[in-house]
């Protein structure tokens, strides 16, 4: 099973531990990844905040490359990228005028027909039962709060993925891995997104609420599938506990981390040692008193 | 007045008249408490043709683009799209107010960076953003914030000192030009 692969700027930048994790995890599942040739930035929030054409053109260029190179299914592990790519793709398929205009702007014909997938969708395509059968180390010591953030499920009409108020696709995967999941209130509440540098207080406040609620509901870790969320919850965690009432540090795993761990892959091979909060969650041995 | 109202509607591709001020957008907004003008009030201003007041709010720059408002609107009004449209208009008009907002500096530093390199070159982007922001607010603690992260990121192999290898770097600048970004 092969997919085109669009890493995006974060996975090749300060969130390259997420790329390490995705490659190791999917590799173990026999999923091949073919990186998109000469991909460009999707534009993230900056593009749609500043220019409506640029917000479509930058993703459109990437979709055009995928079409030219015969890539029908494209994995974008960063939800900012996947959302912008899906959104641009939908707008393109709905308007011939837009297709014509964008093909001219991006110097390649583009129709928007490429299927763009997030990490959860690729794992679903790899087969949840197949993942369950491949588990070597059940994660029974984990009590995970699955955190979706904003852009895995919103805007719902664009993405048509899972439920935008009460998603469960990550919990479903976690249960295949033998992990316990907690019910909690902040699954889709924003972490502060790209405001990490521009308005840090916003990020500290919003991400603190997420961590605190997860801990209040008995979680001993969070599981995320977004590099922005990971930065705000992991890299900024020390700042969060300094700003607000300090709690015990909590591991923030990428979804590919927990799948990889269950498949028997080493922590360092998954890039987990590159996180800012690194702690071992003790396994409870059977029969221990 | 009618021209600007239509301009926001045209950019956002949404029907402003459908908003009946239920307030659900404001209720769900994670940063509403930090806003000077609430999301539903922004919608009201635009409905009444007072787009200039909306463009002069801090709210449109406080907005984190989480899409909660548009997702929950019972009339399918794209409030997030309206926020985008107002930012786009304010930025295009290079209003003094817009150019003084920290998030606007960030978006500009980000876009200039990808225009040059095709992908984000974090070290340079953050350096330029912090410098430009400092020249505006002369806030030393803000300028120094996170500077201790740089060596930690470097040690973890997460901080690159060279931009990524894009073969056709010029294409992004050409795309920017064709989209009318100065």
Short mmCIF file of C-alpha atoms in Angstrom, two decimals:
data_model
loop_
_atom_site.label_atom_id
_atom_site.label_comp_id
_atom_site.label_asym_id
_atom_site.label_seq_id
_atom_site.Cartn_x
_atom_site.Cartn_y
_atom_site.Cartn_z
CA UNK A 1 0.00 0.00 0.00
CA UNK A 2 1.62 3.24 -1.14
CA UNK A 3 0.74 6.86 -0.61
CA UNK A 4 2.11 10.15 -1.82
CA UNK A 5 3.58 12.04 1.11
CA UNK A 6 3.39 15.76 1.79
CA UNK A 7 5.45 16.49 4.92
CA UNK A 8 4.86 20.23 5.10
CA UNK A 9 7.21 22.74 6.72
CA UNK A 10 6.74 21.64 10.35
CA UNK A 11 7.65 18.01 9.73
CA UNK A 12 10.85 19.08 8.02
CA UNK A 13 11.48 21.76 10.61
CA UNK A 14 11.10 21.82 14.38
CA UNK A 15 8.58 18.94 14.35
CA UNK A 16 10.85 16.52 12.49
CA UNK A 17 10.30 14.03 15.32
CA UNK A 18 6.78 13.66 13.93
CA UNK A 19 8.20 12.72 10.53
CA UNK A 20 10.55 10.18 12.15
CA UNK A 21 7.54 8.75 13.96
CA UNK A 22 5.27 8.63 10.89
CA UNK A 23 7.91 6.96 8.71
CA UNK A 24 8.82 4.37 11.35
CA UNK A 25 5.20 3.56 12.17
CA UNK A 26 3.91 3.33 8.60
CA UNK A 27 7.04 1.49 7.50
CA UNK A 28 6.32 -1.22 10.07
CA UNK A 29 2.81 -1.53 8.64
CA UNK A 30 4.14 -2.01 5.13
CA UNK A 31 2.85 1.36 3.97
CA UNK A 32 5.14 3.02 1.41
CA UNK A 33 5.53 6.81 1.28
CA UNK A 34 6.59 8.70 -1.84
CA UNK A 35 7.49 12.29 -0.97
CA UNK A 36 5.89 14.90 -3.23
CA UNK A 37 8.47 16.24 -5.64
CA UNK A 38 9.53 19.82 -4.89
CA UNK A 39 6.54 20.52 -2.65
CA UNK A 40 6.00 24.07 -1.40
CA UNK A 41 4.52 25.47 1.80
CA UNK A 42 0.72 25.12 1.97
CA UNK A 43 0.43 28.70 3.23
CA UNK A 44 -0.85 27.72 6.68
CA UNK A 45 -2.83 30.44 8.50
CA UNK A 46 -0.74 33.30 7.14
CA UNK A 47 -1.89 32.85 3.55
CA UNK A 48 -5.65 32.77 4.21
CA UNK A 49 -5.33 35.62 6.71
CA UNK A 50 -3.73 37.88 4.12
CA UNK A 51 -4.75 36.98 0.57
CA UNK A 52 -7.68 34.87 -0.61
CA UNK A 53 -6.07 33.83 -3.89
CA UNK A 54 -2.77 32.85 -2.31
CA UNK A 55 -4.67 30.69 0.19
CA UNK A 56 -5.86 28.51 -2.71
CA UNK A 57 -2.84 28.87 -5.00
CA UNK A 58 -0.20 27.54 -2.64
CA UNK A 59 -2.05 24.27 -1.90
CA UNK A 60 -3.10 24.11 -5.59
CA UNK A 61 0.53 24.05 -6.69
CA UNK A 62 1.07 20.95 -4.53
CA UNK A 63 -2.08 19.29 -5.85
CA UNK A 64 -0.89 20.02 -9.40
CA UNK A 65 2.45 18.34 -8.71
CA UNK A 66 0.62 15.30 -7.32
CA UNK A 67 -1.54 15.10 -10.45
CA UNK A 68 1.44 15.50 -12.76
CA UNK A 69 3.37 12.75 -10.94
CA UNK A 70 0.46 10.29 -10.87
CA UNK A 71 -0.19 10.47 -7.13
CA UNK A 72 -3.83 9.72 -6.44
CA UNK A 73 -3.68 9.56 -2.62
CA UNK A 74 -1.61 12.02 -0.62
CA UNK A 75 -0.84 11.76 3.09
CA UNK A 76 -0.40 15.10 4.87
CA UNK A 77 0.27 14.37 8.57
CA UNK A 78 -0.14 18.02 9.56
CA UNK A 79 -3.86 18.92 9.76
CA UNK A 80 -3.18 22.54 8.79
CA UNK A 81 -1.70 21.26 5.52
CA UNK A 82 -4.30 18.53 5.00
CA UNK A 83 -7.18 20.92 5.64
CA UNK A 84 -5.84 23.56 3.21
CA UNK A 85 -5.11 20.91 0.59
CA UNK A 86 -8.57 19.36 0.93
CA UNK A 87 -10.23 22.79 0.90
CA UNK A 88 -8.35 23.91 -2.20
CA UNK A 89 -9.12 20.59 -3.87
CA UNK A 90 -12.85 20.97 -3.21
CA UNK A 91 -12.94 24.55 -4.46
CA UNK A 92 -11.11 23.49 -7.61
CA UNK A 93 -13.42 20.58 -8.39
CA UNK A 94 -16.43 22.87 -7.95
CA UNK A 95 -15.39 25.63 -10.37
CA UNK A 96 -14.00 25.44 -13.88
CA UNK A 97 -13.13 29.16 -13.71
CA UNK A 98 -11.07 28.54 -10.62
CA UNK A 99 -9.34 25.54 -12.20
CA UNK A 100 -8.39 27.65 -15.19
CA UNK A 101 -7.20 30.55 -13.06
CA UNK A 102 -5.20 28.41 -10.66
CA UNK A 103 -3.63 26.28 -13.40
CA UNK A 104 -2.28 29.48 -14.86
CA UNK A 105 -1.08 30.85 -11.51
CA UNK A 106 0.67 27.64 -10.41
CA UNK A 107 2.16 26.92 -13.86
CA UNK A 108 0.74 23.38 -13.95
CA UNK A 109 -2.71 22.04 -14.78
CA UNK A 110 -4.69 21.31 -11.62
CA UNK A 111 -8.13 19.78 -11.19
CA UNK A 112 -8.25 19.10 -7.47
CA UNK A 113 -8.95 15.39 -7.88
CA UNK A 114 -6.15 14.22 -5.55
CA UNK A 115 -7.40 12.47 -2.38
CA UNK A 116 -5.73 14.13 0.58
CA UNK A 117 -5.63 12.11 3.79
CA UNK A 118 -4.65 12.77 7.38
CA UNK A 119 -2.67 10.26 9.46
CA UNK A 120 -5.77 8.76 11.06
CA UNK A 121 -7.30 8.08 7.64
CA UNK A 122 -4.11 6.40 6.40
CA UNK A 123 -4.04 4.16 9.47
CA UNK A 124 -7.69 3.31 8.80
CA UNK A 125 -6.81 2.42 5.22
CA UNK A 126 -3.90 0.28 6.42
CA UNK A 127 -6.56 -1.62 8.37
CA UNK A 128 -7.36 -1.38 12.08
CA UNK A 129 -7.71 -5.17 12.42
CA UNK A 130 -4.34 -5.57 10.71
CA UNK A 131 -2.81 -3.13 13.23
CA UNK A 132 -4.43 -5.01 16.12
CA UNK A 133 -2.99 -8.30 14.86
CA UNK A 134 0.48 -6.76 14.58
CA UNK A 135 0.58 -5.46 18.18
CA UNK A 136 3.57 -6.87 20.07
CA UNK A 137 3.41 -4.68 23.20
CA UNK A 138 -0.16 -3.85 24.25
CA UNK A 139 -0.24 -0.35 25.71
CA UNK A 140 -2.27 -1.33 28.76
CA UNK A 141 -0.32 1.14 30.93
CA UNK A 142 -1.62 4.11 28.96
CA UNK A 143 -4.71 6.10 29.90
CA UNK A 144 -4.86 8.39 26.91
CA UNK A 145 -6.73 11.61 26.32
CA UNK A 146 -7.05 11.78 22.54
CA UNK A 147 -6.74 15.39 21.49
CA UNK A 148 -7.91 16.32 17.98
CA UNK A 149 -7.46 20.09 17.96
CA UNK A 150 -9.23 22.19 15.33
CA UNK A 151 -8.29 21.14 11.86
CA UNK A 152 -8.70 17.38 11.80
CA UNK A 153 -12.48 17.74 11.86
CA UNK A 154 -13.21 21.39 11.03
CA UNK A 155 -14.61 22.81 8.80
CA UNK A 156 -16.88 19.73 8.78
CA UNK A 157 -18.38 20.35 5.34
CA UNK A 158 -14.92 20.59 3.85
CA UNK A 159 -13.28 17.67 5.62
CA UNK A 160 -16.23 15.30 6.15
CA UNK A 161 -14.11 13.34 8.58
CA UNK A 162 -15.25 11.92 11.92
CA UNK A 163 -17.50 14.05 14.14
CA UNK A 164 -16.56 17.69 14.66
CA UNK A 165 -17.93 17.92 18.22
CA UNK A 166 -17.29 14.40 19.56
CA UNK A 167 -14.75 12.57 17.39
CA UNK A 168 -13.71 9.00 18.12
CA UNK A 169 -11.41 7.87 15.30
CA UNK A 170 -8.27 8.12 17.44
CA UNK A 171 -9.90 6.32 20.37
CA UNK A 172 -10.81 3.51 18.00
CA UNK A 173 -7.16 3.09 17.03
CA UNK A 174 -5.99 3.32 20.63
CA UNK A 175 -8.36 0.51 21.61
CA UNK A 176 -6.74 -1.70 18.94
CA UNK A 177 -3.43 -1.08 20.73
CA UNK A 178 -4.77 -2.25 24.10
CA UNK A 179 -4.68 1.23 25.58
CA UNK A 180 -7.32 2.73 27.82
CA UNK A 181 -8.86 6.01 26.70
CA UNK A 182 -10.46 8.63 28.90
CA UNK A 183 -13.62 10.58 28.27
CA UNK A 184 -12.88 14.26 28.56
CA UNK A 185 -14.11 17.72 27.58
CA UNK A 186 -11.44 19.34 25.45
CA UNK A 187 -11.09 16.99 22.47
CA UNK A 188 -11.61 19.67 19.86
CA UNK A 189 -10.90 22.88 21.76
CA UNK A 190 -8.21 25.02 20.19
CA UNK A 191 -4.70 24.92 21.67
CA UNK A 192 -3.87 28.41 20.39
CA UNK A 193 -2.62 27.23 17.00
CA UNK A 194 -0.04 29.37 15.28
CA UNK A 195 -0.07 32.06 17.96
CA UNK A 196 2.87 30.43 19.74
CA UNK A 197 5.18 33.27 18.78
CA UNK A 198 2.77 36.14 18.17
CA UNK A 199 0.49 35.82 21.22
CA UNK A 200 2.05 33.34 23.62
CA UNK A 201 -0.40 34.14 26.44
CA UNK A 202 -3.27 32.86 24.29
CA UNK A 203 -1.45 29.57 23.72
CA UNK A 204 -0.50 29.16 27.37
CA UNK A 205 -4.09 29.77 28.49
CA UNK A 206 -5.78 27.51 25.95
CA UNK A 207 -3.21 24.73 26.13
CA UNK A 208 -3.24 24.83 29.92
CA UNK A 209 -7.00 24.17 29.90
CA UNK A 210 -6.42 21.17 27.66
CA UNK A 211 -3.68 19.64 29.80
CA UNK A 212 -5.54 20.31 33.05
CA UNK A 213 -8.79 18.80 31.79
CA UNK A 214 -6.99 15.71 30.51
CA UNK A 215 -5.29 15.21 33.87
CA UNK A 216 -8.55 15.90 35.75
CA UNK A 217 -10.14 13.04 33.82
CA UNK A 218 -7.44 10.58 34.83
CA UNK A 219 -5.27 10.65 31.72
CA UNK A 220 -1.57 9.85 32.06
CA UNK A 221 -0.80 11.01 28.53
CA UNK A 222 -2.23 12.88 25.59
CA UNK A 223 -2.27 11.63 22.01
CA UNK A 224 -2.22 14.18 19.19
CA UNK A 225 -2.01 14.12 15.41
CA UNK A 226 -0.94 17.71 14.78
CA UNK A 227 2.56 19.23 15.03
CA UNK A 228 1.23 22.68 16.07
CA UNK A 229 -0.76 21.13 18.89
CA UNK A 230 2.28 19.09 19.87
CA UNK A 231 4.49 22.19 20.07
CA UNK A 232 1.93 24.03 22.20
CA UNK A 233 1.33 21.09 24.55
CA UNK A 234 4.86 19.63 24.69
CA UNK A 235 7.47 22.28 23.89
CA UNK A 236 5.49 24.89 25.78
CA UNK A 237 4.44 22.61 28.66
CA UNK A 238 7.12 23.88 31.04
CA UNK A 239 6.01 27.46 30.36
CA UNK A 240 2.39 26.43 30.95
CA UNK A 241 3.13 24.95 34.38
CA UNK A 242 5.19 28.05 35.24
CA UNK A 243 2.34 30.39 34.29
CA UNK A 244 -0.43 28.39 35.97
CA UNK A 245 -0.66 26.05 38.95
CA UNK A 246 1.98 23.40 38.28
CA UNK A 247 0.89 19.79 37.79
CA UNK A 248 2.95 16.72 37.05
CA UNK A 249 4.50 16.70 33.56
CA UNK A 250 2.41 14.78 31.07
CA UNK A 251 3.62 12.92 27.99
CA UNK A 252 2.23 14.14 24.70
CA UNK A 253 2.49 11.34 22.14
CA UNK A 254 1.93 11.58 18.43
CA UNK A 255 -0.59 9.01 17.20
CA UNK A 256 2.19 7.40 15.17
CA UNK A 257 4.25 7.17 18.39
CA UNK A 258 1.68 5.02 20.20
CA UNK A 259 0.97 2.86 17.17
CA UNK A 260 4.73 2.40 16.70
CA UNK A 261 5.30 1.54 20.37
CA UNK A 262 2.56 -1.07 20.27
CA UNK A 263 4.13 -2.57 17.16
CA UNK A 264 7.37 -3.00 19.11
CA UNK A 265 9.35 -0.09 17.72
CA UNK A 266 11.91 1.54 19.99
CA UNK A 267 11.19 4.98 21.49
CA UNK A 268 14.25 6.55 19.90
CA UNK A 269 13.40 5.09 16.49
CA UNK A 270 10.09 6.95 16.83
CA UNK A 271 11.76 10.22 17.81
CA UNK A 272 10.06 10.20 21.22
CA UNK A 273 13.38 11.06 22.86
CA UNK A 274 13.27 14.36 20.93
CA UNK A 275 10.13 15.56 22.69
CA UNK A 276 10.50 18.23 25.36
CA UNK A 277 8.55 16.29 27.98
CA UNK A 278 10.08 12.84 28.14
CA UNK A 279 9.06 10.52 30.91
CA UNK A 280 8.45 6.83 31.22
CA UNK A 281 4.94 5.80 32.06
CA UNK A 282 5.41 2.70 34.19
CA UNK A 283 3.85 -0.49 32.95
CA UNK A 284 1.73 -2.31 35.49
CA UNK A 285 3.03 -5.88 35.52
CA UNK A 286 0.32 -8.52 35.82
CA UNK A 287 0.13 -9.87 39.37
CA UNK A 288 1.91 -6.87 40.94
CA UNK A 289 0.46 -5.80 44.28
CA UNK B 1 -21.05 51.62 2.13
CA UNK B 2 -22.69 49.01 -0.05
CA UNK B 3 -19.44 48.46 -1.94
CA UNK B 4 -17.48 47.44 1.17
CA UNK B 5 -20.25 45.21 2.50
CA UNK B 6 -20.38 43.40 -0.81
CA UNK B 7 -16.61 43.25 -0.81
CA UNK B 8 -16.58 41.32 2.46
CA UNK B 9 -19.36 39.06 1.24
CA UNK B 10 -17.60 38.45 -2.06
CA UNK B 11 -14.29 37.64 -0.38
CA UNK B 12 -15.84 35.44 2.30
CA UNK B 13 -18.31 33.82 -0.13
CA UNK B 14 -21.00 33.79 2.54
CA UNK B 15 -24.37 35.45 3.07
CA UNK B 16 -24.13 38.19 5.70
CA UNK B 17 -27.88 38.77 5.84
CA UNK B 18 -28.42 35.22 7.14
CA UNK B 19 -26.86 36.09 10.51
CA UNK B 20 -29.61 36.72 13.04
CA UNK B 21 -27.29 37.50 15.93
CA UNK B 22 -27.83 34.35 17.95
CA UNK B 23 -24.36 34.71 19.52
CA UNK B 24 -23.34 31.07 19.13
CA UNK B 25 -20.11 32.09 17.40
CA UNK B 26 -19.10 34.26 20.35
CA UNK B 27 -20.14 31.53 22.81
CA UNK B 28 -17.85 28.98 21.16
CA UNK B 29 -14.92 31.27 20.42
CA UNK B 30 -11.92 30.19 22.55
CA UNK B 31 -10.45 33.69 22.58
CA UNK B 32 -13.65 35.77 22.84
CA UNK B 33 -12.66 37.00 26.30
CA UNK B 34 -9.54 38.51 24.79
CA UNK B 35 -11.43 40.34 22.04
CA UNK B 36 -12.37 44.02 22.00
CA UNK B 37 -15.26 43.31 19.63
CA UNK B 38 -17.02 39.93 19.85
CA UNK B 39 -17.40 37.77 16.73
CA UNK B 40 -21.15 38.33 16.56
CA UNK B 41 -20.54 42.06 16.94
CA UNK B 42 -18.06 41.94 14.07
CA UNK B 43 -20.82 40.32 12.00
CA UNK B 44 -23.26 43.06 13.06
CA UNK B 45 -20.81 45.82 12.14
CA UNK B 46 -20.31 44.35 8.70
CA UNK B 47 -24.07 43.85 8.20
CA UNK B 48 -24.58 47.54 8.99
CA UNK B 49 -21.86 48.65 6.61
CA UNK B 50 -19.45 49.66 9.37
CA UNK B 51 -16.66 47.54 7.94
CA UNK B 52 -14.05 50.15 8.82
CA UNK B 53 -14.81 49.76 12.53
CA UNK B 54 -14.53 45.99 12.13
CA UNK B 55 -11.20 46.35 10.33
CA UNK B 56 -9.90 48.58 13.14
CA UNK B 57 -10.68 45.99 15.81
CA UNK B 58 -7.96 44.02 17.56
CA UNK B 59 -10.37 41.09 17.45
CA UNK B 60 -9.62 40.13 13.86
CA UNK B 61 -5.98 39.70 14.84
CA UNK B 62 -6.77 37.96 18.14
CA UNK B 63 -8.77 35.37 16.18
CA UNK B 64 -6.91 32.04 16.01
CA UNK B 65 -8.79 30.72 12.95
CA UNK B 66 -10.01 27.66 14.84
CA UNK B 67 -13.19 27.51 12.70
CA UNK B 68 -15.42 26.87 15.73
CA UNK B 69 -17.67 29.82 14.87
CA UNK B 70 -18.43 28.74 11.31
CA UNK B 71 -18.84 25.13 12.41
CA UNK B 72 -21.52 26.00 14.97
CA UNK B 73 -23.41 28.73 13.10
CA UNK B 74 -27.03 27.55 12.72
CA UNK B 75 -27.33 29.55 9.50
CA UNK B 76 -24.09 28.29 7.92
CA UNK B 77 -22.59 31.76 7.89
CA UNK B 78 -18.83 31.53 7.50
CA UNK B 79 -17.78 33.87 10.31
CA UNK B 80 -14.20 32.57 10.11
CA UNK B 81 -14.28 33.53 6.44
CA UNK B 82 -15.52 37.01 7.35
CA UNK B 83 -12.62 37.35 9.80
CA UNK B 84 -10.26 36.32 7.00
CA UNK B 85 -11.86 38.82 4.59
CA UNK B 86 -11.47 41.67 7.09
CA UNK B 87 -7.81 40.76 7.68
CA UNK B 88 -7.23 40.53 3.94
CA UNK B 89 -8.79 43.96 3.35
CA UNK B 90 -6.93 45.56 6.25
CA UNK B 91 -3.65 44.06 5.07
CA UNK B 92 -4.17 44.97 1.43
CA UNK B 93 -4.96 48.54 2.43
CA UNK B 94 -1.82 48.51 4.62
CA UNK B 95 -3.75 50.28 7.37
CA UNK B 96 -1.51 51.66 10.10
CA UNK B 97 -3.58 49.78 12.63
CA UNK B 98 -3.15 46.41 10.91
CA UNK B 99 0.56 46.86 10.50
CA UNK B 100 0.91 47.50 14.24
CA UNK B 101 -0.54 44.12 15.23
CA UNK B 102 1.84 41.40 16.36
CA UNK B 103 -0.05 38.58 14.57
CA UNK B 104 0.09 40.66 11.37
CA UNK B 105 3.87 40.89 11.72
CA UNK B 106 3.97 37.15 12.16
CA UNK B 107 1.87 36.46 9.06
CA UNK B 108 4.02 38.86 7.07
CA UNK B 109 7.30 37.37 8.28
CA UNK B 110 5.94 33.90 7.50
CA UNK B 111 4.82 34.81 3.98
CA UNK B 112 7.97 36.74 3.09
CA UNK B 113 9.95 33.76 4.26
CA UNK B 114 8.13 31.22 2.10
CA UNK B 115 8.20 33.65 -0.80
CA UNK B 116 11.97 33.57 -0.60
CA UNK B 117 12.57 29.93 0.23
CA UNK B 118 9.48 28.07 -0.94
CA UNK B 119 9.15 26.47 2.50
CA UNK B 120 9.49 27.91 5.98
CA UNK B 121 13.09 28.45 7.03
CA UNK B 122 12.30 28.71 10.73
CA UNK B 123 15.51 30.23 12.03
CA UNK B 124 15.33 33.16 9.61
CA UNK B 125 11.56 33.59 9.90
CA UNK B 126 11.59 33.75 13.69
CA UNK B 127 14.62 36.06 13.68
CA UNK B 128 12.96 38.51 11.31
CA UNK B 129 9.59 38.34 13.06
CA UNK B 130 11.12 39.02 16.47
CA UNK B 131 13.20 41.91 15.10
CA UNK B 132 10.31 43.58 13.28
CA UNK B 133 8.02 43.16 16.28
CA UNK B 134 10.69 44.60 18.57
CA UNK B 135 11.13 47.63 16.35
CA UNK B 136 7.41 48.27 16.79
CA UNK B 137 6.90 47.64 20.47
CA UNK B 138 10.44 47.96 21.91
CA UNK B 139 9.50 45.14 24.28
CA UNK B 140 12.72 43.47 25.35
CA UNK B 141 11.23 40.52 27.33
CA UNK B 142 9.03 39.64 24.34
CA UNK B 143 12.04 39.85 22.05
CA UNK B 144 14.01 37.55 24.32
CA UNK B 145 11.11 35.12 24.87
CA UNK B 146 11.89 31.59 23.74
CA UNK B 147 15.51 32.47 22.95
CA UNK B 148 16.53 29.70 25.33
CA UNK B 149 14.56 27.29 23.17
CA UNK B 150 16.91 27.73 20.23
CA UNK B 151 19.86 25.79 21.71
CA UNK B 152 17.47 23.09 23.01
CA UNK B 153 15.94 22.72 19.56
CA UNK B 154 19.40 22.65 18.00
CA UNK B 155 20.58 19.86 20.30
CA UNK B 156 17.46 17.86 19.40
CA UNK B 157 18.27 18.29 15.71
CA UNK B 158 15.14 20.36 15.23
CA UNK B 159 16.73 23.65 14.31
CA UNK B 160 18.11 23.87 10.81
CA UNK B 161 20.71 26.47 9.96
CA UNK B 162 20.12 26.27 6.21
CA UNK B 163 16.86 26.58 4.28
CA UNK B 164 15.33 23.40 2.84
CA UNK B 165 16.28 22.23 -0.63
CA UNK B 166 13.69 23.31 -3.14
CA UNK B 167 14.75 22.98 -6.76
CA UNK B 168 12.41 25.55 -8.30
CA UNK B 169 12.52 28.32 -5.70
CA UNK B 170 11.31 31.03 -8.08
CA UNK B 171 7.88 29.51 -8.59
CA UNK B 172 6.60 30.60 -5.18
CA UNK B 173 7.55 34.24 -5.80
CA UNK B 174 5.82 34.09 -9.19
CA UNK B 175 2.69 32.66 -7.53
CA UNK B 176 2.75 35.49 -4.96
CA UNK B 177 3.03 38.07 -7.74
CA UNK B 178 0.14 36.60 -9.70
CA UNK B 179 -2.01 36.65 -6.57
CA UNK B 180 -1.34 40.33 -6.17
CA UNK B 181 0.71 40.12 -2.97
CA UNK B 182 3.02 43.11 -2.91
#
